[in-house]
XYZ file of C-alpha atoms in Angstrom:
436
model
C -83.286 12.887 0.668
C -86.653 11.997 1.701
C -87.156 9.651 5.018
C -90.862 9.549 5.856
C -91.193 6.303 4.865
C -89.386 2.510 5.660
C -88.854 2.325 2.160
C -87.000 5.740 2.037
C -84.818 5.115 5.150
C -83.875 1.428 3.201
C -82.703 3.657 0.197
C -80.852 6.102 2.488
C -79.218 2.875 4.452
C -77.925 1.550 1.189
C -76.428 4.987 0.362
C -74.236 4.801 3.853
C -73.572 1.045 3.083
C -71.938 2.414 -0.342
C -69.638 4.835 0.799
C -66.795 2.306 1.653
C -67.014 0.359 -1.364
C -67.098 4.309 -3.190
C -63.546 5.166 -1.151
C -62.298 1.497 -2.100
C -62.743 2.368 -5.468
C -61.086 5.532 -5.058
C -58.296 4.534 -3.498
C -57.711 1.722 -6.382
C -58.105 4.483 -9.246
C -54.982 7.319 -7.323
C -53.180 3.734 -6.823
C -53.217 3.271 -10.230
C -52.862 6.681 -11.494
C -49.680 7.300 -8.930
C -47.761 4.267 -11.104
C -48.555 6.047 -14.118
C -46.535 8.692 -12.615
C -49.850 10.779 -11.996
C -49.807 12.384 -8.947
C -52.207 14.938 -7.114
C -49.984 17.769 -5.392
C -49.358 17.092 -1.510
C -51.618 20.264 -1.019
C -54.767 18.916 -2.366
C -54.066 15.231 -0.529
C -53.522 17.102 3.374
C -56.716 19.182 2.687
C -58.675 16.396 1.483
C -57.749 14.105 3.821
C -58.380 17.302 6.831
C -62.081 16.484 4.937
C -62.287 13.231 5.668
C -61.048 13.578 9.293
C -64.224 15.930 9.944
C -66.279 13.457 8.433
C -64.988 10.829 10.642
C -66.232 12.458 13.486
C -70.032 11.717 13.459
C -70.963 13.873 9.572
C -72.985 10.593 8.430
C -74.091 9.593 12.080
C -75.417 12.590 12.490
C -77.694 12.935 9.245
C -78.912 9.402 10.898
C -79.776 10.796 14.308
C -81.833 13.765 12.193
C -83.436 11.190 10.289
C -83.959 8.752 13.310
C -83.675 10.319 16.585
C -85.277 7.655 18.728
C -82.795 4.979 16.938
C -86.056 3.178 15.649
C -84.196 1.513 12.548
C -80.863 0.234 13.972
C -79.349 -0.786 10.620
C -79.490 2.943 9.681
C -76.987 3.492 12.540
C -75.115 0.734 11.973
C -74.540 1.587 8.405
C -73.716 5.706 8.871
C -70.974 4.202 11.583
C -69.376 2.262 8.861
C -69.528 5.208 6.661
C -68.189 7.679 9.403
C -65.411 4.692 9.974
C -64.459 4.351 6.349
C -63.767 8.055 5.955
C -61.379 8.179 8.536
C -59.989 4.972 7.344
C -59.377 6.668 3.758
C -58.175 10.039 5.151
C -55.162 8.137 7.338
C -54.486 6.119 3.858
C -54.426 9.540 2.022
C -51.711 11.244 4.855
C -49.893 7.918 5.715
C -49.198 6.504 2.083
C -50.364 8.249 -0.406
C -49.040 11.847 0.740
C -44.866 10.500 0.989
C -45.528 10.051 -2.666
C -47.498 13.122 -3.783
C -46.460 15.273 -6.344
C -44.727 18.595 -5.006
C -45.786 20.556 -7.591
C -49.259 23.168 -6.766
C -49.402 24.139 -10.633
C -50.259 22.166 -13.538
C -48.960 23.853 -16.480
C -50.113 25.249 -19.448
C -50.951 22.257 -21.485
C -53.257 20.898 -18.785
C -53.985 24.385 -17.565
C -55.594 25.194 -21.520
C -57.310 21.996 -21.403
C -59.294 22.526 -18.182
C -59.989 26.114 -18.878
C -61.729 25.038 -21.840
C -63.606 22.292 -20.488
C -64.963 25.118 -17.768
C -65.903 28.370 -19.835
C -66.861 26.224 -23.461
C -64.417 28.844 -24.647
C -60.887 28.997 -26.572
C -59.120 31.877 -24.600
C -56.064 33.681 -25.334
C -54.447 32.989 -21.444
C -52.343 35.972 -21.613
C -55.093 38.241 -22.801
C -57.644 36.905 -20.351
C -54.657 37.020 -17.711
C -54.024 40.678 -18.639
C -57.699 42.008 -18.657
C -58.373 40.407 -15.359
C -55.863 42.925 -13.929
C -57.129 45.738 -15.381
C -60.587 44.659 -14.118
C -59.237 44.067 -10.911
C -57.437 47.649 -10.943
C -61.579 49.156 -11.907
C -62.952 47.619 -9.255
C -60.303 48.614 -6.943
C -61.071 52.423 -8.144
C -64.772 51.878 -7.003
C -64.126 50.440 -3.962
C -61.818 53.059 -2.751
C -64.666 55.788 -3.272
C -66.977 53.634 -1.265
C -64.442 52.662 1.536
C -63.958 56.826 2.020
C -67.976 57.391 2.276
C -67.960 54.687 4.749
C -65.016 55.505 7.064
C -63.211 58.837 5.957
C -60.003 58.499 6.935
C -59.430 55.022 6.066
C -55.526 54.085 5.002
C -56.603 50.560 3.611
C -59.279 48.685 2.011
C -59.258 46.076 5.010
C -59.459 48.876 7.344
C -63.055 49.529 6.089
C -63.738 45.877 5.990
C -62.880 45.622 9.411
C -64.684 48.679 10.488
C -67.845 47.031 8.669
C -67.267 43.527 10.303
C -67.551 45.497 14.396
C -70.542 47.887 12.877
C -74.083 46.268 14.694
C -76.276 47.533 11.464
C -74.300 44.338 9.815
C -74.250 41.638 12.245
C -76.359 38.911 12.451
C -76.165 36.727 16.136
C -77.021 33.212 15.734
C -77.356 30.501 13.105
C -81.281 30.017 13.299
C -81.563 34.286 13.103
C -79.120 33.807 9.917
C -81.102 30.860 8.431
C -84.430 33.319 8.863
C -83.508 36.045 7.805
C -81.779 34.835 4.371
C -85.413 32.795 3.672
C -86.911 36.243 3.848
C -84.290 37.725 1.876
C -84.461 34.891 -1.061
C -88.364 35.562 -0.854
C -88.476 39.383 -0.946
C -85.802 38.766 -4.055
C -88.096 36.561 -6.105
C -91.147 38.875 -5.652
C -89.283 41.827 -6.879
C -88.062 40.207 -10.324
C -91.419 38.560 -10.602
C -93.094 40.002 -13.658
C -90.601 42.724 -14.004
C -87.555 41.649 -14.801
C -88.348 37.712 -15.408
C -91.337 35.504 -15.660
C -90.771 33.198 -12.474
C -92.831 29.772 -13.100
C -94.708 29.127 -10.246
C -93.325 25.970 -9.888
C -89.784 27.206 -9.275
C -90.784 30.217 -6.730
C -89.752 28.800 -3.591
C -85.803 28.233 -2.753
C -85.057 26.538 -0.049
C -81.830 27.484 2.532
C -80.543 25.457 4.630
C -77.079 25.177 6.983
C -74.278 23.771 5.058
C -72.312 20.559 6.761
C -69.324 20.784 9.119
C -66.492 20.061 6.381
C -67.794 21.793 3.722
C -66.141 24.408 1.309
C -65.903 28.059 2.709
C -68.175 29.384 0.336
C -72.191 29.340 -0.043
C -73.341 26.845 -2.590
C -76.357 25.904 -4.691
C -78.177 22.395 -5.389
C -80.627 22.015 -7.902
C -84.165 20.798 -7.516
C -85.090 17.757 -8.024
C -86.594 16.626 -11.990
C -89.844 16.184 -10.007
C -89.596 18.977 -8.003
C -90.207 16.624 -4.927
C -86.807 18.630 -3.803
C -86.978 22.447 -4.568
C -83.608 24.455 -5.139
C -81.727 24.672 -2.281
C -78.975 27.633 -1.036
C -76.438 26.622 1.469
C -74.672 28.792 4.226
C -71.385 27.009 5.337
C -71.335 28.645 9.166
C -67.646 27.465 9.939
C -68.358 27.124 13.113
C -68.878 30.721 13.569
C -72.661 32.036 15.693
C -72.085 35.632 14.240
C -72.169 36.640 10.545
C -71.517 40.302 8.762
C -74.634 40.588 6.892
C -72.566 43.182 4.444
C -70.895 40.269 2.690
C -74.110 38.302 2.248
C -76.431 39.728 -0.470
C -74.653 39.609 -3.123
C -73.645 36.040 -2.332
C -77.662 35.473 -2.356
C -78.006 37.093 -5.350
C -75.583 34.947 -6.691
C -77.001 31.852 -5.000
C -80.301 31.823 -5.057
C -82.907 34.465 -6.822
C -81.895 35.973 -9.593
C -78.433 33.791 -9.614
C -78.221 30.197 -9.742
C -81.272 28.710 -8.335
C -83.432 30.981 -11.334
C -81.235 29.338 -13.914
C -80.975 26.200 -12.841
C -84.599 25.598 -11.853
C -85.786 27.375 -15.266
C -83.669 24.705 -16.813
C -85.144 21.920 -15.070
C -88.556 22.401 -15.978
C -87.767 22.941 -20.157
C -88.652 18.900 -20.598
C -90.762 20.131 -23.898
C -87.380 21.775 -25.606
C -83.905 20.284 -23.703
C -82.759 16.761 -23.431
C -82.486 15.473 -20.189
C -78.720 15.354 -20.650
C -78.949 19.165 -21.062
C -81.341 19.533 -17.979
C -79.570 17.947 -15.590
C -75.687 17.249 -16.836
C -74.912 19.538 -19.532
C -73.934 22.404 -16.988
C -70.786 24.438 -18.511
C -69.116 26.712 -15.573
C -68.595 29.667 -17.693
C -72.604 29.741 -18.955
C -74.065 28.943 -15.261
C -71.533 30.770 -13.204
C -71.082 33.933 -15.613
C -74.654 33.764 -15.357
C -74.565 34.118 -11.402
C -72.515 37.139 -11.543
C -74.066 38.993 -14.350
C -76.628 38.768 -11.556
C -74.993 40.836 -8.842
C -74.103 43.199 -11.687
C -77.903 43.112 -12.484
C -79.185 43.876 -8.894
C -76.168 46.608 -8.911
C -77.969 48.181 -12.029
C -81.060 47.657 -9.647
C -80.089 49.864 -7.203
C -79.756 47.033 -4.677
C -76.386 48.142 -3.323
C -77.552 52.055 -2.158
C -75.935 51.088 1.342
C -72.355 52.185 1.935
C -71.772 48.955 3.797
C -73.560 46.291 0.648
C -72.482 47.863 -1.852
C -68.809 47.383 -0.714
C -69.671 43.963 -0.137
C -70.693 43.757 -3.883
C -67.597 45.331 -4.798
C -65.169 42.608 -3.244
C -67.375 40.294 -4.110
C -66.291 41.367 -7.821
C -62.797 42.228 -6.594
C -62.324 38.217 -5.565
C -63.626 36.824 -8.964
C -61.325 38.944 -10.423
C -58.694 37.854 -8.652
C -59.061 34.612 -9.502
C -58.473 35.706 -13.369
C -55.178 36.981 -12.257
C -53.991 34.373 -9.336
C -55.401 31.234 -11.088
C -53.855 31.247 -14.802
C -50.570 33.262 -12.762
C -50.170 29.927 -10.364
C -50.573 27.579 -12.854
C -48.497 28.612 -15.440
C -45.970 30.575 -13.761
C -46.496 33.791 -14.610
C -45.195 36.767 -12.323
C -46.681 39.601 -10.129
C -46.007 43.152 -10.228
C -43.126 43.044 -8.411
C -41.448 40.214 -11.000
C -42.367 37.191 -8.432
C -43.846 33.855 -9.791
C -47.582 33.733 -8.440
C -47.765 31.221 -5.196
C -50.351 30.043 -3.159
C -49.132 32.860 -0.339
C -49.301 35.500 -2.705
C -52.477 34.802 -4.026
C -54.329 34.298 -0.729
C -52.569 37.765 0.162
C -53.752 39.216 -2.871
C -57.616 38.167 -2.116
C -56.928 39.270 1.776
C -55.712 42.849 0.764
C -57.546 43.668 -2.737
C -61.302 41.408 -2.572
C -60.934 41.703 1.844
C -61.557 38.040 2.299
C -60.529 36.900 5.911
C -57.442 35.017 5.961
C -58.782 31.749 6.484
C -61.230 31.951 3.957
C -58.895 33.086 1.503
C -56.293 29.831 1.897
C -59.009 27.891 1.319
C -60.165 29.302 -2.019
C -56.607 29.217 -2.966
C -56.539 25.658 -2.580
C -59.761 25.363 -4.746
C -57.952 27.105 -7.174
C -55.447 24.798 -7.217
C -57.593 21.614 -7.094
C -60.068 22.416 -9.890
C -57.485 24.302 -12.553
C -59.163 26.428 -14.555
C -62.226 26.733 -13.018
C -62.092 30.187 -11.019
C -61.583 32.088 -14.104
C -65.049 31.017 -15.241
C -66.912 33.397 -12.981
C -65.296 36.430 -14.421
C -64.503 35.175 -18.103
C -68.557 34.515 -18.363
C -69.803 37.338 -16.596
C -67.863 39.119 -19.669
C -69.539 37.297 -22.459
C -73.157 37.797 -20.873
C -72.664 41.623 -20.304
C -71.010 41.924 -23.980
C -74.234 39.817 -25.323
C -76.490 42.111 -23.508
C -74.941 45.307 -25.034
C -74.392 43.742 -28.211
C -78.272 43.036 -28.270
C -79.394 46.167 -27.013
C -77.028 48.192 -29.855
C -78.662 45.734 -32.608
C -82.023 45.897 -31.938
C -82.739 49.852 -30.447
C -86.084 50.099 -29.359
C -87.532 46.609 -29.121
C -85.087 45.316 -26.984
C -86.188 43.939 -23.704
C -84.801 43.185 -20.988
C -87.197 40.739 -19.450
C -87.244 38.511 -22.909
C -83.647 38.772 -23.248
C -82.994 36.926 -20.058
C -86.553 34.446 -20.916
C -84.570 33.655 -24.005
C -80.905 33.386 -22.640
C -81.850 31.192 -19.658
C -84.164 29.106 -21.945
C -81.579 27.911 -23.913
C -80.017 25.566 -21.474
C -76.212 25.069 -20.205
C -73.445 25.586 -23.076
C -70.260 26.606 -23.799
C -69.506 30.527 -24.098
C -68.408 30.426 -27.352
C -71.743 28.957 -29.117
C -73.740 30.680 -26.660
C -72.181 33.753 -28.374
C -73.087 32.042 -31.553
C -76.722 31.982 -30.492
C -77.391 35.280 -29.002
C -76.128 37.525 -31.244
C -78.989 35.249 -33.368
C -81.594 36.543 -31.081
C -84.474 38.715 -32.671
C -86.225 39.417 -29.628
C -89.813 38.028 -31.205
């Protein structure tokens, strides 16, 4: 938000003044949902209300001491107190009443479970098929990976072994948040001037994405914010630190890829500026899951095409980077509706995070907490993997059509021109595509 002027810090101080009335609300709508008999599972209420907790303990204050460190506008203060206040207030509401009542169930089912995975990917799936496919692509990434964990460390007995060995090797680490923060700027710009006029036409007006330190409280994983419809506010990436002052720089560029340049932040941005052909309703609401985040990984399978992964140690970080979204295929729609492992046990939330710590080599903590996504937002985590499919089967499907005038840089002009939809019509509209 910007804050350079009186007027600006007003707007800002009526923001903080809103968040109690926003939790009031809140806690009026799960009152009257819970005597509907509609329940959120106990899981989702402790972790939310772990959220608010963190919050309580300075998160709004302290985006009013960055704004106003000499305490020049003491309403501004006054107001991100309350805020602070009213989160902790709602969190001890959420684990004092609200949790006794909670539903015990993690899973939703499959009639919700269809519902939601439709509203995500724009797509009517066969679960069973999508279930089954995401093992087998889980069991080909695997493959890979094992030929690139015995290049890096020869006489490695597991996968985590070689992640391990990776997370103590110096070439990977990165000391210090502000060394982080610099050196994934550089990365995000080095990224956009290599697609530049190869591989996409980057409007000027979109080069620069921004990267910035993601909140205490905060998701585990990186995240993306759009610009701005004026562009007062470029793209920004967003590195949740967890508290941590050391990072494994293996992990990271594919996330950035993902994130940022040629992932999210080039589809998103492209979007923003289309006012002469989208709606504003498709610029800046329309956004479909399986369309923006199939988009982000056909990305890191792009820059693996690229050669970006000739490293031993990143391209092993691409690989569980694919290895976790493929996961999710399996562990989502198998916790949800029931369905059993390979050893004949219904999927639960310790067998999935297990299944992410051994197979995709996410640390332990990091993998609890994307199982609880999972199981917040049903539906959602297969949308990586399901849309990643549909672009890399439009792709080849184009390139089989039209032979020799098939390009790639038009085909992505065109794709990402089109705006956010579902994978189905998106289907629809590509295999439409003439490349003229």
């Amino acid at each position: 938000m910007p804050f350079e002027s009186a007027e600006e810090i007003k707007n800002i101080t009526l923001r903080f003044n809103a968040v109690k009335s926003a939790h009031d609300s809140w806690r009026s709508c799960l009152t009257d949902l819970a005597k509907m008999g509609k329940r959120t599972s106990k899981r989702q209420v402790r972790g939310v209300a772990d959220q608010l907790k963190a919050f309580s303990g300075g998160a709004y204050s302290g985006i009013a001491k960055r704004i106003d460190p000499g305490t020049k506008y003491s309403e501004l203060h006054t107001a991100a107190a309350a805020a602070d206040k009213s989160a902790g207030e709602m969190g001890e509401w959420l684990r004092t009443s609200y949790l006794p009542e909670a539903n015990e169930n993690d899973g939703v089912g499959e009639e919700r479970y269809s519902s939601w995975a439709r509203h995500y990917t724009g797509a009517d799936l066969d679960l069973r098929e999508t279930y089954e496919w995401g093992l087998k692509d889980l069991a080909r990434i695997n493959e890979r990976m094992w030929k690139v964990a015995l290049k890096i460390k020869s006489d490695a007995k597991s996968l985590q072994e070689v992640a391990d060995y990776l997370d103590n090797d110096p070439k990977y680490l990165v000391k210090g948040s502000k060394a982080l923060l610099e050196k994934l700027r550089e990365f995000t710009e080095s990224a956009t001037k290599q697609m530049d006029g190869v591989y996409f036409d980057i409007d000027d007006r979109i080069k620069f994405c921004d990267v910035r330190l993601a909140p205490e409280g905060s998701a585990a994983a990186p995240y993306y914010q759009p610009p701005s419809e004026d562009l007062s506010r470029p793209g920004t990436t967003w590195f949740p630190t967890l508290g941590k002052d050391e990072f494994n720089w293996w992990r990271i560029p594919t996330m950035w890829y993902h994130e940022a340049v040629p992932g999210h932040h080039l589809q998103v941005a492209t979007v923003i500026i289309e006012k002469d052909r989208l709606t504003r309703f498709q610029r800046t609401e329309a956004w479909t899951s399986g369309y923006g985040e199939g988009w982000a990984l056909y990305a890191e399978r792009l820059m693996d095409e690229l050669g970006a992964f000739d490293d031993p140690g990143f391209e092993m970080g691409f690989l569980s980077a694919q290895a976790w979204r493929a996961v999710r295929v399996v562990v989502d729609i198998g916790m949800h509706l029931g369905y059993k492992d390979e050893d004949g046990k219904v999927w639960t939330a310790e067998s999935a995070s297990d299944l992410l710590v051994s197979h995709a080599l996410l640390d332990e903590d990091f993998a609890k907490s994307e199982v609880d996504r999972y199981l917040g937002i049903a539906g959602q985590a297969i949308s990586y993997k399901v849309g990643e499919r549909v672009w890399m089967n439009s792709r080849e499907e184009a390139k089989k059509r039209l032979g020799e005038s098939f390009s790639l840089k038009k085909f992505h002009a065109y794709a990402l021109r089109l705006g956010p939809m579902g994978l189905d019509p998106f289907m629809v509209e590509m295999s439409n595509w003439d490349a003229n």
